[in-house]
JSON list of C-alpha atoms in Angstrom, two decimals:
[
{"chain": "A", "resi": 684, "resn": "CYS", "atom": "CA", "xyz": [-89.53, -91.20, -77.29]},
{"chain": "A", "resi": 685, "resn": "CYS", "atom": "CA", "xyz": [-92.77, -89.65, -76.10]},
{"chain": "A", "resi": 686, "resn": "LEU", "atom": "CA", "xyz": [-94.67, -86.39, -76.30]},
{"chain": "A", "resi": 687, "resn": "TYR", "atom": "CA", "xyz": [-96.72, -85.22, -73.31]},
{"chain": "A", "resi": 688, "resn": "VAL", "atom": "CA", "xyz": [-99.83, -83.45, -74.54]},
{"chain": "A", "resi": 689, "resn": "SER", "atom": "CA", "xyz": [-101.93, -81.10, -72.48]},
{"chain": "A", "resi": 690, "resn": "LEU", "atom": "CA", "xyz": [-104.94, -79.24, -73.79]},
{"chain": "A", "resi": 691, "resn": "GLY", "atom": "CA", "xyz": [-105.76, -75.72, -72.64]},
{"chain": "A", "resi": 692, "resn": "THR", "atom": "CA", "xyz": [-109.43, -74.96, -73.22]},
{"chain": "A", "resi": 693, "resn": "ASN", "atom": "CA", "xyz": [-112.27, -72.72, -72.12]},
{"chain": "A", "resi": 694, "resn": "GLY", "atom": "CA", "xyz": [-114.32, -75.92, -71.93]},
{"chain": "A", "resi": 695, "resn": "VAL", "atom": "CA", "xyz": [-117.01, -74.62, -74.28]},
{"chain": "A", "resi": 696, "resn": "TRP", "atom": "CA", "xyz": [-116.98, -77.49, -76.75]},
{"chain": "A", "resi": 697, "resn": "GLY", "atom": "CA", "xyz": [-119.17, -77.85, -79.80]},
{"chain": "A", "resi": 698, "resn": "GLU", "atom": "CA", "xyz": [-121.22, -80.87, -80.76]},
{"chain": "A", "resi": 699, "resn": "GLY", "atom": "CA", "xyz": [-119.04, -83.98, -81.06]},
{"chain": "A", "resi": 700, "resn": "MET", "atom": "CA", "xyz": [-115.86, -82.29, -79.84]},
{"chain": "A", "resi": 701, "resn": "ALA", "atom": "CA", "xyz": [-115.95, -83.99, -76.42]},
{"chain": "A", "resi": 702, "resn": "GLU", "atom": "CA", "xyz": [-116.00, -87.45, -77.94]},
{"chain": "A", "resi": 703, "resn": "GLU", "atom": "CA", "xyz": [-113.19, -86.55, -80.34]},
{"chain": "A", "resi": 704, "resn": "LEU", "atom": "CA", "xyz": [-110.96, -85.06, -77.64]},
{"chain": "A", "resi": 705, "resn": "LEU", "atom": "CA", "xyz": [-111.63, -87.84, -75.13]},
{"chain": "A", "resi": 706, "resn": "ALA", "atom": "CA", "xyz": [-110.53, -90.37, -77.75]},
{"chain": "A", "resi": 707, "resn": "ARG", "atom": "CA", "xyz": [-107.11, -88.71, -78.07]},
{"chain": "A", "resi": 708, "resn": "HIS", "atom": "CA", "xyz": [-104.03, -89.30, -75.92]},
{"chain": "A", "resi": 709, "resn": "ILE", "atom": "CA", "xyz": [-104.16, -86.11, -73.88]},
{"chain": "A", "resi": 710, "resn": "GLY", "atom": "CA", "xyz": [-102.20, -86.21, -70.63]},
{"chain": "A", "resi": 711, "resn": "ARG", "atom": "CA", "xyz": [-103.91, -83.28, -68.94]},
{"chain": "A", "resi": 712, "resn": "TYR", "atom": "CA", "xyz": [-106.86, -81.02, -69.62]},
{"chain": "A", "resi": 713, "resn": "LEU", "atom": "CA", "xyz": [-106.40, -77.42, -68.46]},
{"chain": "A", "resi": 714, "resn": "VAL", "atom": "CA", "xyz": [-109.86, -75.87, -68.25]},
{"chain": "A", "resi": 715, "resn": "SER", "atom": "CA", "xyz": [-110.35, -72.13, -67.70]},
{"chain": "A", "resi": 716, "resn": "LEU", "atom": "CA", "xyz": [-113.04, -71.32, -65.14]},
{"chain": "A", "resi": 717, "resn": "ASP", "atom": "CA", "xyz": [-112.73, -67.86, -63.61]},
{"chain": "A", "resi": 718, "resn": "GLY", "atom": "CA", "xyz": [-115.02, -68.22, -60.61]},
{"chain": "A", "resi": 719, "resn": "PRO", "atom": "CA", "xyz": [-118.69, -68.80, -59.91]},
{"chain": "A", "resi": 720, "resn": "GLU", "atom": "CA", "xyz": [-121.17, -68.25, -62.73]},
{"chain": "A", "resi": 721, "resn": "GLU", "atom": "CA", "xyz": [-121.76, -64.56, -62.05]},
{"chain": "A", "resi": 722, "resn": "ILE", "atom": "CA", "xyz": [-118.02, -63.83, -62.30]},
{"chain": "A", "resi": 723, "resn": "ASN", "atom": "CA", "xyz": [-117.03, -66.32, -65.01]},
{"chain": "A", "resi": 724, "resn": "ASP", "atom": "CA", "xyz": [-119.77, -65.26, -67.41]},
{"chain": "A", "resi": 725, "resn": "VAL", "atom": "CA", "xyz": [-118.77, -61.58, -67.21]},
{"chain": "A", "resi": 726, "resn": "LEU", "atom": "CA", "xyz": [-115.28, -62.56, -68.34]},
{"chain": "A", "resi": 727, "resn": "ARG", "atom": "CA", "xyz": [-116.11, -65.43, -70.70]},
{"chain": "A", "resi": 728, "resn": "GLY", "atom": "CA", "xyz": [-119.59, -64.60, -71.99]},
{"chain": "A", "resi": 729, "resn": "PRO", "atom": "CA", "xyz": [-123.16, -65.47, -71.00]},
{"chain": "A", "resi": 730, "resn": "GLY", "atom": "CA", "xyz": [-123.70, -69.21, -70.58]},
{"chain": "A", "resi": 731, "resn": "ALA", "atom": "CA", "xyz": [-119.97, -70.04, -70.59]},
{"chain": "A", "resi": 732, "resn": "PHE", "atom": "CA", "xyz": [-120.02, -71.24, -66.98]},
{"chain": "A", "resi": 733, "resn": "ALA", "atom": "CA", "xyz": [-122.73, -73.85, -67.55]},
{"chain": "A", "resi": 734, "resn": "ARG", "atom": "CA", "xyz": [-121.09, -75.16, -70.72]},
{"chain": "A", "resi": 735, "resn": "THR", "atom": "CA", "xyz": [-117.65, -75.27, -69.10]},
{"chain": "A", "resi": 736, "resn": "MET", "atom": "CA", "xyz": [-119.03, -77.18, -66.12]},
{"chain": "A", "resi": 737, "resn": "GLU", "atom": "CA", "xyz": [-120.58, -79.74, -68.49]},
{"chain": "A", "resi": 738, "resn": "THR", "atom": "CA", "xyz": [-117.07, -80.32, -69.83]},
{"chain": "A", "resi": 739, "resn": "VAL", "atom": "CA", "xyz": [-115.50, -80.42, -66.35]},
{"chain": "A", "resi": 740, "resn": "ASP", "atom": "CA", "xyz": [-118.09, -82.95, -65.19]},
{"chain": "A", "resi": 741, "resn": "ARG", "atom": "CA", "xyz": [-117.56, -85.06, -68.29]},
{"chain": "A", "resi": 742, "resn": "LEU", "atom": "CA", "xyz": [-113.77, -85.04, -67.83]},
{"chain": "A", "resi": 743, "resn": "LEU", "atom": "CA", "xyz": [-114.09, -85.98, -64.16]},
{"chain": "A", "resi": 744, "resn": "ALA", "atom": "CA", "xyz": [-116.59, -88.76, -64.92]},
{"chain": "A", "resi": 745, "resn": "SER", "atom": "CA", "xyz": [-114.21, -90.24, -67.48]},
{"chain": "A", "resi": 746, "resn": "GLY", "atom": "CA", "xyz": [-111.30, -90.16, -65.01]},
{"chain": "A", "resi": 747, "resn": "ARG", "atom": "CA", "xyz": [-109.22, -87.63, -66.96]},
{"chain": "A", "resi": 748, "resn": "ASN", "atom": "CA", "xyz": [-106.34, -85.64, -65.50]},
{"chain": "A", "resi": 749, "resn": "LEU", "atom": "CA", "xyz": [-107.89, -82.20, -65.05]},
{"chain": "A", "resi": 750, "resn": "ARG", "atom": "CA", "xyz": [-106.67, -78.87, -63.74]},
{"chain": "A", "resi": 751, "resn": "VAL", "atom": "CA", "xyz": [-108.94, -75.85, -63.46]},
{"chain": "A", "resi": 752, "resn": "ASN", "atom": "CA", "xyz": [-107.19, -72.57, -64.28]},
{"chain": "A", "resi": 753, "resn": "THR", "atom": "CA", "xyz": [-108.68, -69.50, -62.60]},
{"chain": "A", "resi": 754, "resn": "VAL", "atom": "CA", "xyz": [-107.58, -65.93, -63.18]},
{"chain": "A", "resi": 755, "resn": "ILE", "atom": "CA", "xyz": [-107.63, -63.98, -59.93]},
{"chain": "A", "resi": 756, "resn": "THR", "atom": "CA", "xyz": [-109.77, -60.85, -60.17]},
{"chain": "A", "resi": 757, "resn": "ARG", "atom": "CA", "xyz": [-111.05, -58.43, -57.55]},
{"chain": "A", "resi": 758, "resn": "PRO", "atom": "CA", "xyz": [-114.63, -59.78, -57.83]},
{"chain": "A", "resi": 759, "resn": "LEU", "atom": "CA", "xyz": [-113.31, -63.30, -57.13]},
{"chain": "A", "resi": 760, "resn": "LEU", "atom": "CA", "xyz": [-111.45, -62.41, -53.94]},
{"chain": "A", "resi": 761, "resn": "PRO", "atom": "CA", "xyz": [-114.43, -62.34, -51.52]},
{"chain": "A", "resi": 762, "resn": "VAL", "atom": "CA", "xyz": [-115.81, -65.66, -52.82]},
{"chain": "A", "resi": 763, "resn": "LEU", "atom": "CA", "xyz": [-112.52, -67.48, -53.42]},
{"chain": "A", "resi": 764, "resn": "PRO", "atom": "CA", "xyz": [-112.71, -69.76, -50.33]},
{"chain": "A", "resi": 765, "resn": "ASP", "atom": "CA", "xyz": [-116.28, -70.81, -51.21]},
{"chain": "A", "resi": 766, "resn": "PHE", "atom": "CA", "xyz": [-115.32, -71.33, -54.86]},
{"chain": "A", "resi": 767, "resn": "MET", "atom": "CA", "xyz": [-112.41, -73.59, -53.84]},
{"chain": "A", "resi": 768, "resn": "ARG", "atom": "CA", "xyz": [-114.68, -75.63, -51.55]},
{"chain": "A", "resi": 769, "resn": "TRP", "atom": "CA", "xyz": [-117.27, -75.90, -54.31]},
{"chain": "A", "resi": 770, "resn": "LEU", "atom": "CA", "xyz": [-114.68, -77.17, -56.81]},
{"chain": "A", "resi": 771, "resn": "ALA", "atom": "CA", "xyz": [-113.40, -79.73, -54.29]},
{"chain": "A", "resi": 772, "resn": "GLY", "atom": "CA", "xyz": [-116.98, -80.86, -53.69]},
{"chain": "A", "resi": 773, "resn": "ARG", "atom": "CA", "xyz": [-117.41, -81.39, -57.44]},
{"chain": "A", "resi": 774, "resn": "GLY", "atom": "CA", "xyz": [-114.35, -83.65, -57.50]},
{"chain": "A", "resi": 775, "resn": "VAL", "atom": "CA", "xyz": [-111.77, -81.23, -58.91]},
{"chain": "A", "resi": 776, "resn": "ARG", "atom": "CA", "xyz": [-108.35, -82.06, -57.42]},
{"chain": "A", "resi": 777, "resn": "HIS", "atom": "CA", "xyz": [-106.12, -79.43, -59.07]},
{"chain": "A", "resi": 778, "resn": "LEU", "atom": "CA", "xyz": [-106.68, -75.68, -59.21]},
{"chain": "A", "resi": 779, "resn": "SER", "atom": "CA", "xyz": [-104.25, -73.15, -60.58]},
{"chain": "A", "resi": 780, "resn": "LEU", "atom": "CA", "xyz": [-104.77, -69.54, -59.49]},
{"chain": "A", "resi": 781, "resn": "ILE", "atom": "CA", "xyz": [-103.26, -67.16, -62.00]},
{"chain": "A", "resi": 782, "resn": "ALA", "atom": "CA", "xyz": [-102.54, -63.48, -61.52]},
{"chain": "A", "resi": 783, "resn": "PRO", "atom": "CA", "xyz": [-103.88, -61.51, -64.49]},
{"chain": "A", "resi": 784, "resn": "ARG", "atom": "CA", "xyz": [-101.25, -60.10, -66.79]},
{"chain": "A", "resi": 785, "resn": "PRO", "atom": "CA", "xyz": [-101.60, -56.63, -68.32]},
{"chain": "A", "resi": 786, "resn": "VAL", "atom": "CA", "xyz": [-101.46, -57.99, -71.87]},
{"chain": "A", "resi": 787, "resn": "GLY", "atom": "CA", "xyz": [-104.16, -57.83, -74.54]},
{"chain": "A", "resi": 788, "resn": "ARG", "atom": "CA", "xyz": [-107.66, -57.44, -73.06]},
{"chain": "A", "resi": 789, "resn": "GLY", "atom": "CA", "xyz": [-106.13, -57.55, -69.57]},
{"chain": "A", "resi": 790, "resn": "ALA", "atom": "CA", "xyz": [-104.47, -54.18, -70.15]},
{"chain": "A", "resi": 791, "resn": "TRP", "atom": "CA", "xyz": [-107.58, -52.09, -70.67]},
{"chain": "A", "resi": 792, "resn": "GLY", "atom": "CA", "xyz": [-111.08, -51.29, -69.45]},
{"chain": "A", "resi": 793, "resn": "GLN", "atom": "CA", "xyz": [-112.83, -53.38, -66.83]},
{"chain": "A", "resi": 794, "resn": "PHE", "atom": "CA", "xyz": [-110.17, -56.10, -67.03]},
{"chain": "A", "resi": 795, "resn": "ALA", "atom": "CA", "xyz": [-107.48, -53.67, -65.89]},
{"chain": "A", "resi": 796, "resn": "ALA", "atom": "CA", "xyz": [-109.74, -52.28, -63.15]},
{"chain": "A", "resi": 797, "resn": "ASP", "atom": "CA", "xyz": [-110.37, -55.80, -61.80]},
{"chain": "A", "resi": 798, "resn": "ARG", "atom": "CA", "xyz": [-106.66, -56.68, -61.59]},
{"chain": "A", "resi": 799, "resn": "PRO", "atom": "CA", "xyz": [-105.73, -57.18, -57.93]},
{"chain": "A", "resi": 800, "resn": "GLY", "atom": "CA", "xyz": [-102.86, -55.19, -56.49]},
{"chain": "A", "resi": 801, "resn": "ALA", "atom": "CA", "xyz": [-99.88, -56.46, -54.54]},
{"chain": "A", "resi": 802, "resn": "THR", "atom": "CA", "xyz": [-101.70, -56.26, -51.18]},
{"chain": "A", "resi": 803, "resn": "GLU", "atom": "CA", "xyz": [-104.64, -58.27, -52.51]},
{"chain": "A", "resi": 804, "resn": "MET", "atom": "CA", "xyz": [-102.32, -60.88, -54.03]},
{"chain": "A", "resi": 805, "resn": "ALA", "atom": "CA", "xyz": [-100.51, -61.15, -50.69]},
{"chain": "A", "resi": 806, "resn": "ALA", "atom": "CA", "xyz": [-103.91, -61.78, -49.05]},
{"chain": "A", "resi": 807, "resn": "VAL", "atom": "CA", "xyz": [-104.54, -64.62, -51.53]},
{"chain": "A", "resi": 808, "resn": "SER", "atom": "CA", "xyz": [-101.15, -66.10, -50.65]},
{"chain": "A", "resi": 809, "resn": "HIS", "atom": "CA", "xyz": [-102.01, -65.85, -46.93]},
{"chain": "A", "resi": 810, "resn": "LEU", "atom": "CA", "xyz": [-105.40, -67.51, -47.50]},
{"chain": "A", "resi": 811, "resn": "LEU", "atom": "CA", "xyz": [-103.76, -70.38, -49.37]},
{"chain": "A", "resi": 812, "resn": "GLY", "atom": "CA", "xyz": [-101.19, -70.83, -46.61]},
{"chain": "A", "resi": 813, "resn": "GLN", "atom": "CA", "xyz": [-103.97, -71.09, -44.01]},
{"chain": "A", "resi": 814, "resn": "ARG", "atom": "CA", "xyz": [-105.99, -73.69, -45.92]},
{"chain": "A", "resi": 815, "resn": "GLN", "atom": "CA", "xyz": [-103.05, -75.83, -47.03]},
{"chain": "A", "resi": 816, "resn": "GLY", "atom": "CA", "xyz": [-103.85, -79.53, -46.56]},
{"chain": "A", "resi": 817, "resn": "GLN", "atom": "CA", "xyz": [-107.46, -78.91, -45.47]},
{"chain": "A", "resi": 818, "resn": "THR", "atom": "CA", "xyz": [-109.03, -80.46, -48.58]},
{"chain": "A", "resi": 819, "resn": "ASP", "atom": "CA", "xyz": [-108.13, -82.80, -51.42]},
{"chain": "A", "resi": 820, "resn": "LEU", "atom": "CA", "xyz": [-107.90, -79.76, -53.71]},
{"chain": "A", "resi": 821, "resn": "GLN", "atom": "CA", "xyz": [-104.28, -78.95, -54.56]},
{"chain": "A", "resi": 822, "resn": "VAL", "atom": "CA", "xyz": [-104.01, -75.23, -55.23]},
{"chain": "A", "resi": 823, "resn": "GLU", "atom": "CA", "xyz": [-101.17, -73.86, -57.30]},
{"chain": "A", "resi": 824, "resn": "PHE", "atom": "CA", "xyz": [-100.54, -70.17, -56.97]},
{"chain": "A", "resi": 825, "resn": "GLN", "atom": "CA", "xyz": [-98.27, -69.83, -59.97]},
{"chain": "A", "resi": 826, "resn": "TYR", "atom": "CA", "xyz": [-97.22, -66.20, -60.08]},
{"chain": "A", "resi": 827, "resn": "GLY", "atom": "CA", "xyz": [-96.00, -63.61, -57.61]},
{"chain": "A", "resi": 828, "resn": "ALA", "atom": "CA", "xyz": [-97.87, -60.37, -56.93]},
{"chain": "A", "resi": 829, "resn": "ASP", "atom": "CA", "xyz": [-95.48, -58.49, -59.22]},
{"chain": "A", "resi": 830, "resn": "GLY", "atom": "CA", "xyz": [-96.53, -60.68, -62.14]},
{"chain": "A", "resi": 831, "resn": "GLY", "atom": "CA", "xyz": [-93.18, -62.46, -62.16]},
{"chain": "A", "resi": 832, "resn": "ALA", "atom": "CA", "xyz": [-92.85, -66.20, -62.59]},
{"chain": "A", "resi": 833, "resn": "VAL", "atom": "CA", "xyz": [-91.93, -68.62, -59.85]},
{"chain": "A", "resi": 834, "resn": "ALA", "atom": "CA", "xyz": [-90.45, -72.07, -60.13]},
{"chain": "A", "resi": 835, "resn": "GLY", "atom": "CA", "xyz": [-92.52, -75.17, -60.55]},
{"chain": "A", "resi": 836, "resn": "GLN", "atom": "CA", "xyz": [-96.00, -76.40, -59.78]},
{"chain": "A", "resi": 837, "resn": "ALA", "atom": "CA", "xyz": [-96.71, -79.50, -57.80]},
{"chain": "A", "resi": 838, "resn": "SER", "atom": "CA", "xyz": [-98.99, -81.17, -60.32]},
{"chain": "A", "resi": 839, "resn": "ASP", "atom": "CA", "xyz": [-97.56, -79.80, -63.55]},
{"chain": "A", "resi": 840, "resn": "PRO", "atom": "CA", "xyz": [-95.13, -81.88, -65.61]},
{"chain": "A", "resi": 841, "resn": "VAL", "atom": "CA", "xyz": [-93.35, -78.64, -66.55]},
{"chain": "A", "resi": 842, "resn": "ILE", "atom": "CA", "xyz": [-90.92, -77.98, -63.72]},
{"chain": "A", "resi": 843, "resn": "HIS", "atom": "CA", "xyz": [-89.71, -74.42, -64.34]},
{"chain": "A", "resi": 844, "resn": "LYS", "atom": "CA", "xyz": [-91.55, -71.32, -65.47]},
{"chain": "A", "resi": 845, "resn": "VAL", "atom": "CA", "xyz": [-89.99, -68.62, -67.60]},
{"chain": "A", "resi": 846, "resn": "ARG", "atom": "CA", "xyz": [-90.75, -64.93, -68.13]},
{"chain": "A", "resi": 847, "resn": "TRP", "atom": "CA", "xyz": [-90.79, -64.95, -71.95]},
{"chain": "A", "resi": 848, "resn": "CYS", "atom": "CA", "xyz": [-94.45, -65.84, -72.27]},
{"chain": "A", "resi": 849, "resn": "PRO", "atom": "CA", "xyz": [-97.00, -63.29, -70.97]},
{"chain": "A", "resi": 850, "resn": "ALA", "atom": "CA", "xyz": [-98.80, -66.14, -69.19]},
{"chain": "A", "resi": 851, "resn": "GLY", "atom": "CA", "xyz": [-95.57, -67.54, -67.70]},
{"chain": "A", "resi": 852, "resn": "ARG", "atom": "CA", "xyz": [-95.90, -70.75, -69.67]},
{"chain": "A", "resi": 853, "resn": "GLU", "atom": "CA", "xyz": [-93.03, -72.96, -70.65]},
{"chain": "A", "resi": 854, "resn": "ALA", "atom": "CA", "xyz": [-94.09, -75.32, -73.38]},
{"chain": "A", "resi": 855, "resn": "ALA", "atom": "CA", "xyz": [-94.60, -75.59, -77.08]},
{"chain": "A", "resi": 856, "resn": "PHE", "atom": "CA", "xyz": [-98.03, -74.72, -78.41]},
{"chain": "A", "resi": 857, "resn": "VAL", "atom": "CA", "xyz": [-99.53, -75.95, -81.64]},
{"chain": "A", "resi": 858, "resn": "SER", "atom": "CA", "xyz": [-102.06, -73.62, -83.24]},
{"chain": "A", "resi": 859, "resn": "PRO", "atom": "CA", "xyz": [-105.24, -74.92, -84.90]},
{"chain": "A", "resi": 860, "resn": "ALA", "atom": "CA", "xyz": [-103.45, -74.35, -88.22]},
{"chain": "A", "resi": 861, "resn": "GLY", "atom": "CA", "xyz": [-100.62, -76.65, -87.08]},
{"chain": "A", "resi": 862, "resn": "TRP", "atom": "CA", "xyz": [-97.98, -73.99, -86.39]},
{"chain": "A", "resi": 863, "resn": "MET", "atom": "CA", "xyz": [-95.76, -74.50, -83.34]},
{"chain": "A", "resi": 864, "resn": "HIS", "atom": "CA", "xyz": [-95.18, -71.53, -81.01]},
{"chain": "A", "resi": 865, "resn": "ALA", "atom": "CA", "xyz": [-93.22, -71.02, -77.80]},
{"chain": "A", "resi": 866, "resn": "CYS", "atom": "CA", "xyz": [-96.17, -69.18, -76.24]},
{"chain": "A", "resi": 867, "resn": "GLY", "atom": "CA", "xyz": [-99.89, -69.78, -76.47]},
{"chain": "A", "resi": 868, "resn": "CYS", "atom": "CA", "xyz": [-100.77, -66.18, -75.55]},
{"chain": "A", "resi": 869, "resn": "SER", "atom": "CA", "xyz": [-98.69, -64.26, -78.02]},
{"chain": "A", "resi": 870, "resn": "PRO", "atom": "CA", "xyz": [-97.56, -66.63, -80.73]},
{"chain": "A", "resi": 871, "resn": "GLY", "atom": "CA", "xyz": [-95.09, -65.26, -83.14]}
]
């Protein structure tokens, strides 16, 4: 009968892309934002934070179903509570915190050095347990400290996660060329 479409994006959209995407039947926009500007722009490039926030604000203003996806890194840990409050203050209602996976760029250099260990991931879990229900921001902590997948997310239409995709995703992805893949991180 129906196809549920979600769009994963870094939120850095070119001229005219916002209008085109807002005109489509997209059920949920998954926007990557990896912390405050000084953290996000190290990971995503200079100016990415400001452009992504333009997209987030536009999606919120148009009443779209939005989830912010944030990769947990060591630099994010000390500012995570403030970042979550800031997102809630902007009107974001869904945040997904994602443990980095040692795949691709995440396996080398600064990305590998910034990957939190099991103790730090346990501290994130403790923080989330303490703040549960304190704001309108629903926080999904998708993956365990060992990088394994856990079942379900409260606001995600996909109920179960699997280990086959490096990002723990369970869905079909369509590439810009129109090819369908089981995984958006390592299509093949």
